[in-house]
PDB file of C-alpha atoms in Angstrom:
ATOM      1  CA  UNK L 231      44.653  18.477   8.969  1.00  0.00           C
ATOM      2  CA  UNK L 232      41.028  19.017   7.583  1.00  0.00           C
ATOM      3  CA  UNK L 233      38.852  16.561   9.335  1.00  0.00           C
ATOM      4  CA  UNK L 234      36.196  15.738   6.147  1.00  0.00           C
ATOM      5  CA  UNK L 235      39.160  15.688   3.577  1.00  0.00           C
ATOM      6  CA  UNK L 236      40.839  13.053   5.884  1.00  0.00           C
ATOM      7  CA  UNK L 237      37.730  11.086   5.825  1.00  0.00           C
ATOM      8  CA  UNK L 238      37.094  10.979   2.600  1.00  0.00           C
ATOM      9  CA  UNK L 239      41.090  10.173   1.797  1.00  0.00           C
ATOM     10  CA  UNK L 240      40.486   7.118   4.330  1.00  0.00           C
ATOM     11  CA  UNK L 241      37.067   6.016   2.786  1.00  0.00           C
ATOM     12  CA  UNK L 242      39.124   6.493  -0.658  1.00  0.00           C
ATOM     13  CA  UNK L 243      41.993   4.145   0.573  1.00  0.00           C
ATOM     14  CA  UNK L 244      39.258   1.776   2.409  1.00  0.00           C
ATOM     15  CA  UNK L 245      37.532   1.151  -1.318  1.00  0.00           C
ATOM     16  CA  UNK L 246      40.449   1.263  -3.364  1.00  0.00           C
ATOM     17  CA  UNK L 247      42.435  -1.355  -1.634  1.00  0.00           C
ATOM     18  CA  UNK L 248      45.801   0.412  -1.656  1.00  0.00           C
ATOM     19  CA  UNK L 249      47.780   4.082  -1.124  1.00  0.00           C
ATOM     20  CA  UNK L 250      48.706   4.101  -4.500  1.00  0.00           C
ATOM     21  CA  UNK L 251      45.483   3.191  -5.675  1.00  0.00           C
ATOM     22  CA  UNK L 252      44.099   5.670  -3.768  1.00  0.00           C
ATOM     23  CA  UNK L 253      46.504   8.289  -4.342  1.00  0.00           C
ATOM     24  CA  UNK L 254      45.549   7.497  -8.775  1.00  0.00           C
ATOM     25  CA  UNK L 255      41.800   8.277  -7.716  1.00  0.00           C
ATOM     26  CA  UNK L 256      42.533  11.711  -5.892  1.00  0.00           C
ATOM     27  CA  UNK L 257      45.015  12.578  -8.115  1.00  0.00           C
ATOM     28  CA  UNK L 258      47.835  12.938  -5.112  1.00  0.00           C
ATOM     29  CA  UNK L 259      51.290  11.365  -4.621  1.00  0.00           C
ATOM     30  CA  UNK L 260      51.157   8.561  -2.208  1.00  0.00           C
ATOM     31  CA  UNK L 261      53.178   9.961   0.027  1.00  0.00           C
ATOM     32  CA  UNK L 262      50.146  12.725   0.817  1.00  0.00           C
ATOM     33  CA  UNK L 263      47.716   9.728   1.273  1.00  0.00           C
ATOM     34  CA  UNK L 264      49.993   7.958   3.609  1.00  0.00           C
ATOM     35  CA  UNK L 265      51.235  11.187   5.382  1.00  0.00           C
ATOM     36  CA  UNK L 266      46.968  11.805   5.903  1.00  0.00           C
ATOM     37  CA  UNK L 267      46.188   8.663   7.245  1.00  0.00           C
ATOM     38  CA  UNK L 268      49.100   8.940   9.686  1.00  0.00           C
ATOM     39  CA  UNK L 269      47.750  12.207  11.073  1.00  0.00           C
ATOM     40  CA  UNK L 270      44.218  10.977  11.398  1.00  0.00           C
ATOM     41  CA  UNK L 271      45.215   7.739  13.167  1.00  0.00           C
ATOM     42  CA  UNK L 272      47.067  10.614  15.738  1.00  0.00           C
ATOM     43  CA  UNK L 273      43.980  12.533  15.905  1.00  0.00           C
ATOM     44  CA  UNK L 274      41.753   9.228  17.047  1.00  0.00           C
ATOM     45  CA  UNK L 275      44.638   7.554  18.813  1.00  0.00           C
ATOM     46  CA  UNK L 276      43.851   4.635  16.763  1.00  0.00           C
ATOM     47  CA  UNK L 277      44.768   2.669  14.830  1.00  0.00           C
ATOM     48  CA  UNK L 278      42.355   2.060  11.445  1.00  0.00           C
ATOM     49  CA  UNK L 279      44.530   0.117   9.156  1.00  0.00           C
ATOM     50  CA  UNK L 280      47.032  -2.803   9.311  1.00  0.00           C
ATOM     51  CA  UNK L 281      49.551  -2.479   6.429  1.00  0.00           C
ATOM     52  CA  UNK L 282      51.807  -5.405   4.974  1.00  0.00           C
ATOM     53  CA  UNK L 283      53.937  -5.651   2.253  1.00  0.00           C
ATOM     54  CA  UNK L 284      51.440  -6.460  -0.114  1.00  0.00           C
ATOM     55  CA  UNK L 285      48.141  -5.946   1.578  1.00  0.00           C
ATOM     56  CA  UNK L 286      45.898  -3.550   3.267  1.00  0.00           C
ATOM     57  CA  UNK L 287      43.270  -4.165   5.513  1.00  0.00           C
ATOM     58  CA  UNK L 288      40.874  -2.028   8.244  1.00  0.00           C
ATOM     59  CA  UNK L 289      40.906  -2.638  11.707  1.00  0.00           C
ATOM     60  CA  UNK L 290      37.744  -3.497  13.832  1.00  0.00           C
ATOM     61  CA  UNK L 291      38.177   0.292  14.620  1.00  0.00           C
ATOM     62  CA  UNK L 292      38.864   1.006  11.348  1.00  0.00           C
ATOM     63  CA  UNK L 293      35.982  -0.844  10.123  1.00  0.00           C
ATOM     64  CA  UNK L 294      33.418   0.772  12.418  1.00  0.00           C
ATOM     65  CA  UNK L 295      35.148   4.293  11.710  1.00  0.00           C
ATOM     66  CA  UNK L 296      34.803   3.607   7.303  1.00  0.00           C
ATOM     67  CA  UNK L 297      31.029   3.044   7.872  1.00  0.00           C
ATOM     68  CA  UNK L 298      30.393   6.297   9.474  1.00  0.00           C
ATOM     69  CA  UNK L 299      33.007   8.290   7.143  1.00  0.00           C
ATOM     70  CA  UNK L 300      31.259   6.876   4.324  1.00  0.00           C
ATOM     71  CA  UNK L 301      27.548   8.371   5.670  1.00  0.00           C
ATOM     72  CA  UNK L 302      28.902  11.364   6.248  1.00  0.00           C
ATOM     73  CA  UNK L 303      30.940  11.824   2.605  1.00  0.00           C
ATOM     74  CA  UNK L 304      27.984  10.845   0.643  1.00  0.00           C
ATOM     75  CA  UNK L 305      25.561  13.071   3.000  1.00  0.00           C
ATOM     76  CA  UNK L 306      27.958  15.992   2.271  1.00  0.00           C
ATOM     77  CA  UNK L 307      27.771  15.011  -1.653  1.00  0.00           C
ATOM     78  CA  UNK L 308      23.757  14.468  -1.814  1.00  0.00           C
ATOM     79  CA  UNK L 309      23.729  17.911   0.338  1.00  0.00           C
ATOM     80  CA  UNK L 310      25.912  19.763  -2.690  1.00  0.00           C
ATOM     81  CA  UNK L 311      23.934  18.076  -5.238  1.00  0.00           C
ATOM     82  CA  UNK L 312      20.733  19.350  -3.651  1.00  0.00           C
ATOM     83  CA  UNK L 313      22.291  23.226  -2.806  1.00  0.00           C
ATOM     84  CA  UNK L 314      22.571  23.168  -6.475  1.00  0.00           C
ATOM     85  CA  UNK L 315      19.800  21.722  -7.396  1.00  0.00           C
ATOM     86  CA  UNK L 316      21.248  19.276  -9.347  1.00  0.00           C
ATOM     87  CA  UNK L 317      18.864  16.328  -9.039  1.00  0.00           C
ATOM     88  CA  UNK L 318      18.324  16.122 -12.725  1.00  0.00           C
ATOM     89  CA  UNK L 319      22.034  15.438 -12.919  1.00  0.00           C
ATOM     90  CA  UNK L 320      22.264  12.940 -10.201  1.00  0.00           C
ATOM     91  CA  UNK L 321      25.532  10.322 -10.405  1.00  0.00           C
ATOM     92  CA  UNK L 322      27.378   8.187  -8.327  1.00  0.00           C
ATOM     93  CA  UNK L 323      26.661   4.641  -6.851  1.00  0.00           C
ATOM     94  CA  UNK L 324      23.609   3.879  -6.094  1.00  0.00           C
ATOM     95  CA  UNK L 325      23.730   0.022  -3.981  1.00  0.00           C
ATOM     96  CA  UNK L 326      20.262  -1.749  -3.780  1.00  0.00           C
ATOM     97  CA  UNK L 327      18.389  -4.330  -2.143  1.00  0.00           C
ATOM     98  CA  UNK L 328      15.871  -6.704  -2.967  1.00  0.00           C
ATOM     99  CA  UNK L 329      14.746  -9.937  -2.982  1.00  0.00           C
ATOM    100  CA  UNK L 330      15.885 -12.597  -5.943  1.00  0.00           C
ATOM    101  CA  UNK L 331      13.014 -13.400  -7.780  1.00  0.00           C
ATOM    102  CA  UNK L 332      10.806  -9.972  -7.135  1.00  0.00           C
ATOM    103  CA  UNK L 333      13.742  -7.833  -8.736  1.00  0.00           C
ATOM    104  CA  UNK L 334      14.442 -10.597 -11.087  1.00  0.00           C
ATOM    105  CA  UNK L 335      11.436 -10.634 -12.567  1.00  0.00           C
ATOM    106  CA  UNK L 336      10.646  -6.509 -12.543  1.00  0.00           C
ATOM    107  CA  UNK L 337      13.064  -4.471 -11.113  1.00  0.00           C
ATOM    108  CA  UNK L 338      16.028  -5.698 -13.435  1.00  0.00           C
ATOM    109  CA  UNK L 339      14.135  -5.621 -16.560  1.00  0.00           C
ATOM    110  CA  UNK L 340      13.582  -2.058 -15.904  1.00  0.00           C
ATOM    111  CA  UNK L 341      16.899  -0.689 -15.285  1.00  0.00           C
ATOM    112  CA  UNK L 342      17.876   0.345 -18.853  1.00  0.00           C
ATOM    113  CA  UNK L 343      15.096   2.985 -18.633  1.00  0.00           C
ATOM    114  CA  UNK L 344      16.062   4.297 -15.336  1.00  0.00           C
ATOM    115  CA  UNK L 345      19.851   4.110 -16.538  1.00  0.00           C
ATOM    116  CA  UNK L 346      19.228   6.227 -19.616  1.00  0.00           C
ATOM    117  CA  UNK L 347      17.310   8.757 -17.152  1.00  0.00           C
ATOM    118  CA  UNK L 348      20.550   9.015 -15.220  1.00  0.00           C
ATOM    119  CA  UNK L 349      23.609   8.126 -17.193  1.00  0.00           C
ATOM    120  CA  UNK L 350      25.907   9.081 -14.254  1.00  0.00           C
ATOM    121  CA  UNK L 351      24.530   6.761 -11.726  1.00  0.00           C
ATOM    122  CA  UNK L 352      26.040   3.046 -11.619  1.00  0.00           C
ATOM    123  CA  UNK L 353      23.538   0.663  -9.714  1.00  0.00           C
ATOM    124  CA  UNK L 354      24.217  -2.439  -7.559  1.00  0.00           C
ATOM    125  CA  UNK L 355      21.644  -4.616  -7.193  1.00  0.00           C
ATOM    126  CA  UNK L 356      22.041  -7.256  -4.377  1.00  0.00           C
ATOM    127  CA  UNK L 357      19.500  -9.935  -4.475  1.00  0.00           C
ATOM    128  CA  UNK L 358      19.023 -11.301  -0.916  1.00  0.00           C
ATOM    129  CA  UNK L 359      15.250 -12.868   0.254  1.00  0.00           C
ATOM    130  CA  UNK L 360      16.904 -12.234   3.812  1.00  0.00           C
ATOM    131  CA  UNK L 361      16.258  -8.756   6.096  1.00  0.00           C
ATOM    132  CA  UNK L 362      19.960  -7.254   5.324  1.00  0.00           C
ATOM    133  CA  UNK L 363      21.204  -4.641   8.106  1.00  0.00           C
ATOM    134  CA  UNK L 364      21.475  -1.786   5.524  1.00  0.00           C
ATOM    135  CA  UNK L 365      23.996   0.093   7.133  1.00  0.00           C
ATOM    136  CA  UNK L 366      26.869  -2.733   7.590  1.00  0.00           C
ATOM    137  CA  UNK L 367      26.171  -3.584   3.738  1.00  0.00           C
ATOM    138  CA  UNK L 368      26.394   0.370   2.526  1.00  0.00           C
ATOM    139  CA  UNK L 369      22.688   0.225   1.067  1.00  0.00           C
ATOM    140  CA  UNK L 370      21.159   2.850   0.057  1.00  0.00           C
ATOM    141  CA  UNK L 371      17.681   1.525  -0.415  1.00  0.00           C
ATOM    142  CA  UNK L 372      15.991  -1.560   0.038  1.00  0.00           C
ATOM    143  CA  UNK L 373      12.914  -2.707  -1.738  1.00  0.00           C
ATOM    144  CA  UNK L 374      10.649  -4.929   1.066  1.00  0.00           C
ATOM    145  CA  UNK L 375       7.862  -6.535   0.939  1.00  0.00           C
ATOM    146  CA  UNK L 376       4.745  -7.223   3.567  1.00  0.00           C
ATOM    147  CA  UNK L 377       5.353  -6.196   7.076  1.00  0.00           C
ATOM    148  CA  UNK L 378       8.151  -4.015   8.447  1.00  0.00           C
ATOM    149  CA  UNK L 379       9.314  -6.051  11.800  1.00  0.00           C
ATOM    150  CA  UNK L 380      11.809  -2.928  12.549  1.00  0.00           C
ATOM    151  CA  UNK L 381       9.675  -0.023  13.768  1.00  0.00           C
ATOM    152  CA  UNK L 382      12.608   2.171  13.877  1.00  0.00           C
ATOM    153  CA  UNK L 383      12.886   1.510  10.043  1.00  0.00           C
ATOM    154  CA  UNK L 384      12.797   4.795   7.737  1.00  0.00           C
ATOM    155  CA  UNK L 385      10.460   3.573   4.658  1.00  0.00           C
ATOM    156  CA  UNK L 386       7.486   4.851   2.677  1.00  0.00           C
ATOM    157  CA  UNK L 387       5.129   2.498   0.706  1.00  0.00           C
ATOM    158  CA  UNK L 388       5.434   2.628  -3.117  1.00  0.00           C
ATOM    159  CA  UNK L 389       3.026  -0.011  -3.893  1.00  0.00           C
ATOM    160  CA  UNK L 390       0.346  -2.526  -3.035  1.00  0.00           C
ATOM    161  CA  UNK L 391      -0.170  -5.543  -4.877  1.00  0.00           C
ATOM    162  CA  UNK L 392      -3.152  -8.144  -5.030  1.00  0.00           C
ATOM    163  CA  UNK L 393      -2.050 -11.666  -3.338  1.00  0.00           C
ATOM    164  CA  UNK L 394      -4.119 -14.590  -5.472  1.00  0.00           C
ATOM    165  CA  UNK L 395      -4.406 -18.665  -5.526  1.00  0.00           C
ATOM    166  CA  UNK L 396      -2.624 -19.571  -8.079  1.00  0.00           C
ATOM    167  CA  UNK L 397      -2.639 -22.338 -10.052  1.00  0.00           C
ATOM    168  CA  UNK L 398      -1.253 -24.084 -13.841  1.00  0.00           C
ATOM    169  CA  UNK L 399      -4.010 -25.340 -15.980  1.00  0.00           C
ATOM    170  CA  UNK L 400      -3.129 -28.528 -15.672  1.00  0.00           C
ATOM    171  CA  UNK L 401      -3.356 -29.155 -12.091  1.00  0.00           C
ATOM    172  CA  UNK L 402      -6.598 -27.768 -12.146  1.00  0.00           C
ATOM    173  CA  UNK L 403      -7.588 -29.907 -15.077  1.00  0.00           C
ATOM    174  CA  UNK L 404      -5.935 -33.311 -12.707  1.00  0.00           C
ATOM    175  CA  UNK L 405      -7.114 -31.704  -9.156  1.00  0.00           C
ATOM    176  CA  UNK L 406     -10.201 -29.887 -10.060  1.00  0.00           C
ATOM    177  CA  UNK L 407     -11.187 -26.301  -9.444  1.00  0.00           C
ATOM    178  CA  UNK L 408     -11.867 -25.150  -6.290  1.00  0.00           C
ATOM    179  CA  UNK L 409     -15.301 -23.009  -5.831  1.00  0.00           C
ATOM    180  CA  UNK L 410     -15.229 -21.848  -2.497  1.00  0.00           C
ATOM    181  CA  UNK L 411     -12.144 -21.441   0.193  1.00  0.00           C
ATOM    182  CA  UNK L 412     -13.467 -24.370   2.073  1.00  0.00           C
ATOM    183  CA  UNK L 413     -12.144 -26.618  -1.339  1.00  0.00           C
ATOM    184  CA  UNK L 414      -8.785 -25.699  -0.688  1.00  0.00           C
ATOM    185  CA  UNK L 415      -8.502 -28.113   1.982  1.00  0.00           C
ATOM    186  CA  UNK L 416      -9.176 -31.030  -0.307  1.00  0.00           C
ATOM    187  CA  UNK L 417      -6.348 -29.748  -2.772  1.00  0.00           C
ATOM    188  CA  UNK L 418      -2.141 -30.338  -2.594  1.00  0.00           C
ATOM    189  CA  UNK L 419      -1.233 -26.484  -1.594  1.00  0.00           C
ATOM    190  CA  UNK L 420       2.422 -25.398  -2.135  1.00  0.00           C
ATOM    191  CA  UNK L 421       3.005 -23.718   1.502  1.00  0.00           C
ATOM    192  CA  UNK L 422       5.298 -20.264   1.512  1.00  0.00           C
ATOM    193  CA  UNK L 423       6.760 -20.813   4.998  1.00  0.00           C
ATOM    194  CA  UNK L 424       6.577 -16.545   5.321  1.00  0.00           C
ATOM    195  CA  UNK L 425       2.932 -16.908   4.987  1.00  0.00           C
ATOM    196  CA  UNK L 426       2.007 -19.976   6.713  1.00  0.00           C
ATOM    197  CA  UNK L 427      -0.653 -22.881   5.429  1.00  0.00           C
ATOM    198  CA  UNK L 428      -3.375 -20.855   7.018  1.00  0.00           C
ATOM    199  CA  UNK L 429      -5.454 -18.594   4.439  1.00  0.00           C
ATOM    200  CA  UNK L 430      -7.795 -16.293   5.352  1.00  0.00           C
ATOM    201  CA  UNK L 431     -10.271 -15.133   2.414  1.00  0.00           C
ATOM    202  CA  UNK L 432     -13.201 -12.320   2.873  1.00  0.00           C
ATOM    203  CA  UNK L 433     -15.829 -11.520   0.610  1.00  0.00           C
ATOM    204  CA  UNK L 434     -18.859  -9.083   1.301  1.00  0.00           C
ATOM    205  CA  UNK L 435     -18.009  -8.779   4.648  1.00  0.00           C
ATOM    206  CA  UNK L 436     -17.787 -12.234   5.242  1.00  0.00           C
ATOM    207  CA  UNK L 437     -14.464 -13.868   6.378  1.00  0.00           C
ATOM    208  CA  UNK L 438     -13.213 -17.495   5.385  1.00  0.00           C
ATOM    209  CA  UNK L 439     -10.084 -19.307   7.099  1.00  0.00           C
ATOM    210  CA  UNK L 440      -8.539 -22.523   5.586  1.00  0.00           C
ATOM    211  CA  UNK L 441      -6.005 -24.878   7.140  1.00  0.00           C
ATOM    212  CA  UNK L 442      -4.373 -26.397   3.867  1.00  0.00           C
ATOM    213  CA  UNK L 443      -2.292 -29.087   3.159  1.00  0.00           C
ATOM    214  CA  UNK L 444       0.803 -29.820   1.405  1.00  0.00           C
ATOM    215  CA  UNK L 445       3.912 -32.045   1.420  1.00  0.00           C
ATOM    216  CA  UNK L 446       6.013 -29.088  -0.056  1.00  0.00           C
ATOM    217  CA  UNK L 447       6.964 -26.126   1.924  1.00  0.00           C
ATOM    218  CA  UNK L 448       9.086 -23.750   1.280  1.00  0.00           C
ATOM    219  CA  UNK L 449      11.046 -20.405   2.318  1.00  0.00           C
ATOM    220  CA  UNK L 450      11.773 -18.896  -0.919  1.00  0.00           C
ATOM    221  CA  UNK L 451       9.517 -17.481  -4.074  1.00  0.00           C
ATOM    222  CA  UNK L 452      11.679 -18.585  -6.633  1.00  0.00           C
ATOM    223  CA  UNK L 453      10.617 -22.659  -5.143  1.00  0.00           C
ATOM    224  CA  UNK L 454       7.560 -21.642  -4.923  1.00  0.00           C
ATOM    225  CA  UNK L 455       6.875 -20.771  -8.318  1.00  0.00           C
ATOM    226  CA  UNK L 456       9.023 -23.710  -9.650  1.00  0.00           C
ATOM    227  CA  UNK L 457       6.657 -26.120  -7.549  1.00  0.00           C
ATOM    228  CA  UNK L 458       3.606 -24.143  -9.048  1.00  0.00           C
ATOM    229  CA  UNK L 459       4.864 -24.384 -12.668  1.00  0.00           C
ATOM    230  CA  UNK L 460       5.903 -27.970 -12.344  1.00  0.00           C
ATOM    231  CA  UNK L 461       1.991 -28.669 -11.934  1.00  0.00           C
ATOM    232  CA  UNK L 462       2.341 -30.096  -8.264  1.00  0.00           C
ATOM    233  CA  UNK L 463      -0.421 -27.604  -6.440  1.00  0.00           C
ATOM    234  CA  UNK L 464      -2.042 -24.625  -5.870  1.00  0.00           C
ATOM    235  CA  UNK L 465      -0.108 -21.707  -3.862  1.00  0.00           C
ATOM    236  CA  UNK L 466      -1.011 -18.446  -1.939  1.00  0.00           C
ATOM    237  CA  UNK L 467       1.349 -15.623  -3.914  1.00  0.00           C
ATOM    238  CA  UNK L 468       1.592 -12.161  -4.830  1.00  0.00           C
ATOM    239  CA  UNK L 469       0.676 -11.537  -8.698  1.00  0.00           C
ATOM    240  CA  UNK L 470       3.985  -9.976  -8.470  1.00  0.00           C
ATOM    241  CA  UNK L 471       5.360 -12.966  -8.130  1.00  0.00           C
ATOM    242  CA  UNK L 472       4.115 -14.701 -11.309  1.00  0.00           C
ATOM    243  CA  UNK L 473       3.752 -11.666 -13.202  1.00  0.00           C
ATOM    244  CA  UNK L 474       4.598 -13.304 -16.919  1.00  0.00           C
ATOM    245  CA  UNK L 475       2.757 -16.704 -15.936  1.00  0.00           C
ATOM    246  CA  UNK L 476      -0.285 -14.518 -15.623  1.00  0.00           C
ATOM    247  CA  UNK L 477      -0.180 -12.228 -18.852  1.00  0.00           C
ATOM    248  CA  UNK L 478       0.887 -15.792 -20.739  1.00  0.00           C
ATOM    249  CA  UNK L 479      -1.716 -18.077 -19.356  1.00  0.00           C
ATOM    250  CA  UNK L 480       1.058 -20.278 -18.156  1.00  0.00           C
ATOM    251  CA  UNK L 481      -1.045 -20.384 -14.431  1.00  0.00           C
ATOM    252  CA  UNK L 482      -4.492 -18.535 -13.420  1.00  0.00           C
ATOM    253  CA  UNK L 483      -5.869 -17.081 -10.805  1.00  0.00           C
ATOM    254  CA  UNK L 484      -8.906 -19.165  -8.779  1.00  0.00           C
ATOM    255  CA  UNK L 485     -11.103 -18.335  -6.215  1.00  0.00           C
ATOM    256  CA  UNK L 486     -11.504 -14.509  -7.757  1.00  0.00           C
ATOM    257  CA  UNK L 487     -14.411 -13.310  -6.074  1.00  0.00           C
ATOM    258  CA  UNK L 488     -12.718 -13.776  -2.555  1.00  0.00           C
ATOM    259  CA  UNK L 489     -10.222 -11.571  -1.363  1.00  0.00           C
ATOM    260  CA  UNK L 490      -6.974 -12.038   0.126  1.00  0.00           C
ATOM    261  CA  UNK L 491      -4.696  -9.759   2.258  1.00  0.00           C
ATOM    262  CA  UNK L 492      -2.440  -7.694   0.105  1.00  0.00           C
ATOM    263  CA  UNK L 493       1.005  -7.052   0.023  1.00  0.00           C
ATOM    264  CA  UNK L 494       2.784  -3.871  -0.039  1.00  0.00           C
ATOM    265  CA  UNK L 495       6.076  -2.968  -1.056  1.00  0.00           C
ATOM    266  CA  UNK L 496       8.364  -0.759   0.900  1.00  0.00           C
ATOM    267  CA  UNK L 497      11.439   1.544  -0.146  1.00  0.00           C
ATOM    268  CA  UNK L 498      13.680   1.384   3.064  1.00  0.00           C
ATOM    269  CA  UNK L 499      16.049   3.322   4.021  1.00  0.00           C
ATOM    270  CA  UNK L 500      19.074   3.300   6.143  1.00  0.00           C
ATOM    271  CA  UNK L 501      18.680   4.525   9.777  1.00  0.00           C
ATOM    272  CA  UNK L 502      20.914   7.751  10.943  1.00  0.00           C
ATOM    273  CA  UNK L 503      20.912   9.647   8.143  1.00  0.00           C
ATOM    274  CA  UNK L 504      19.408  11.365   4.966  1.00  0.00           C
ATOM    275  CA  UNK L 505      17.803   9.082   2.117  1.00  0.00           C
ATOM    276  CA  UNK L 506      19.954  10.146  -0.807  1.00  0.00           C
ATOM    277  CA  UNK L 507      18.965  12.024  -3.426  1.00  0.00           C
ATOM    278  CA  UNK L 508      19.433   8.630  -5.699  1.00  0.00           C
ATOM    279  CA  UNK L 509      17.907   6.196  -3.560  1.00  0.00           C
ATOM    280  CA  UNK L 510      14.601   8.727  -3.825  1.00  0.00           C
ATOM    281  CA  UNK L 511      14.711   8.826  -7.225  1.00  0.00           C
ATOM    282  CA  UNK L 512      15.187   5.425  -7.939  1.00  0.00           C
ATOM    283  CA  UNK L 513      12.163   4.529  -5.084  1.00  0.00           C
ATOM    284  CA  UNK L 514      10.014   6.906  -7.411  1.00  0.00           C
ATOM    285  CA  UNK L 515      10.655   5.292 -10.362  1.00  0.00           C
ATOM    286  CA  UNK L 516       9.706   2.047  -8.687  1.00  0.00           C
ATOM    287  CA  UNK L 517       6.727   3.551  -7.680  1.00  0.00           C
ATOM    288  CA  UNK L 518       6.336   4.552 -10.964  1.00  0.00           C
ATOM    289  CA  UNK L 519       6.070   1.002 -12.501  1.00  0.00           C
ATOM    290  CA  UNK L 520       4.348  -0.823  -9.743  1.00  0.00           C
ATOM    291  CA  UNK L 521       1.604   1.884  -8.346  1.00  0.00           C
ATOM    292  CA  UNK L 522       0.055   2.924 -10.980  1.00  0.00           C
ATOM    293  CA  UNK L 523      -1.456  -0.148 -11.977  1.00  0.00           C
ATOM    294  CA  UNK L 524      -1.876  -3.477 -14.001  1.00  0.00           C
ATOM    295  CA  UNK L 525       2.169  -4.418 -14.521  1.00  0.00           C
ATOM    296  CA  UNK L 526       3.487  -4.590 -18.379  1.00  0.00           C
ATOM    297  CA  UNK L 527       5.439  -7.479 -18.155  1.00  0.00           C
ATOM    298  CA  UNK L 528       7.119  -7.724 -21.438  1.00  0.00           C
ATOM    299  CA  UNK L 529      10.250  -9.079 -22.003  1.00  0.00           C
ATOM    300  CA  UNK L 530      10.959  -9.724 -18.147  1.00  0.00           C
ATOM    301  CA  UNK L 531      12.040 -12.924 -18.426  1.00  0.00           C
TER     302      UNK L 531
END
């Protein structure tokens, strides 16, 4: 039995759903698929799937053993593709993650360009504001912003992006304007519970810290900018974030001459093993759009 064909027969099976599903995508009978996964569940003294009548399924071992097959079969394929240098040509799935509202807003938008750069690559986009274990959930790349909490994590910064107070015109035109950080606390803030209600501007060397207050908090960007655009406060955001509010005039930016912290974006990749030759090229194209400069929003919404 060759060990890496049987792994990729089992991955195969694992993704199709069925032998004879399977045995369609390698072009086999299913009595080769069946007589393979037989001889591999010998070899391991396992057993990796529990078959019915009408259903297939893995088995905790068979689970844990399709994860690492599946590293090492697309390892092996991203190594051919690079032996040949075939990066221009690259195809496959490519499964990413990011968070709702950020790739919402300029990641999906963008696709078509990076599609028609690759025609053989099919991308998966999950959206997920949550810290996804990357491996379990076959990612390839994950697009992260502000602080990595896992050291161990394999990432490179692609961007860094100005974080603003942001505001519509009309609460400013009800609430006022504020002048100086220290106004802040007399405002109705819209609180992103990753951030905290404590802001911390600097200017010329000089450092500012407010304690605002607000009767809305919440854990998501997609509230927050609903709250903002619904004229009920002031927030602490990335421009990112309200990217077409911005270019439209639909909120603006206060408090300009004062910095805050900004935010960087990550491309993460799965611990254990090489970043693909897709998930690169798809982090440089990101990089492309987002670190070069003042973001073209167009049609992104």
């Amino acid at each position: 039995m060759d060990r890496f064909q049987a792994m990729q027969t089992f991955v195969t099976v694992v993704e199709a759903g069925s032998f004879s599903a399977a045995a369609r995508q390698i072009g086999v009978g299913q009595p080769a698929i069946s007589k393979t996964i037989a001889q591999l569940e010998d070899r391991l003294q396992v057993r990796l799937l529990i078959r019915s009548t009408h259903s297939l399924a893995p088995t905790d071992a068979g689970v844990r053993f399709y994860e690492r097959a599946r590293s090492a079969v697309r390892e092996a394929e991203e190594a051919e593709l690079e032996a040949r240098g075939a990066g221009a040509s690259l195809s496959g799935r490519l499964r990413v993650s990011a968070a709702t509202t950020f790739a919402r807003l300029l990641i999906v938008p963008r696709l078509p360009q990076f599609l028609a750069r690759h025609p053989d690559i099919e991308v998966d986009v999950l959206l997920d504001d949550r810290v996804i274990d990357l491996a379990s959930e076959g990612i390839d790349l994950a697009l992260r912003m502000g602080e990595l909490t896992d050291s161990s994590a394999i990432a490179r910064r692609i961007a860094r992006g100005r974080r603003s107070v942001i505001a519509t015109p009309s609460y400013l035109a009800r609430a006022g304007t504020p002048q100086a950080p220290a106004d802040l606390a007399a405002h109705e803030a819209i609180v992103y519970s990753q951030l905290g209600n404590n802001w911390t501007f600097r200017r010329n060397g000089t450092e500012a810290s407010v304690a605002v207050r607000g009767r809305v908090r919440l854990s998501a960007a997609e509230g927050i900018r609903a709250a903002v655009l619904a004229d009920m406060g002031l927030t602490v955001n990335s421009d990112w974030m309200f990217a077409p509010e911005l270019k439209s005039g639909a909120v603006r930016r206060v408090l300009e001459d004062w910095e805050l912290p900004p935010v960087d974006l990550w491309a993460v990749f799965p611990t254990g093993r090489l970043a693909s030759a897709k998930a690169r090229a798809f982090a440089d194209y990101v990089e492309s759009i987002l670190g070069s400069g003042p973001i073209d929003v167009s049609g992104s919404i």
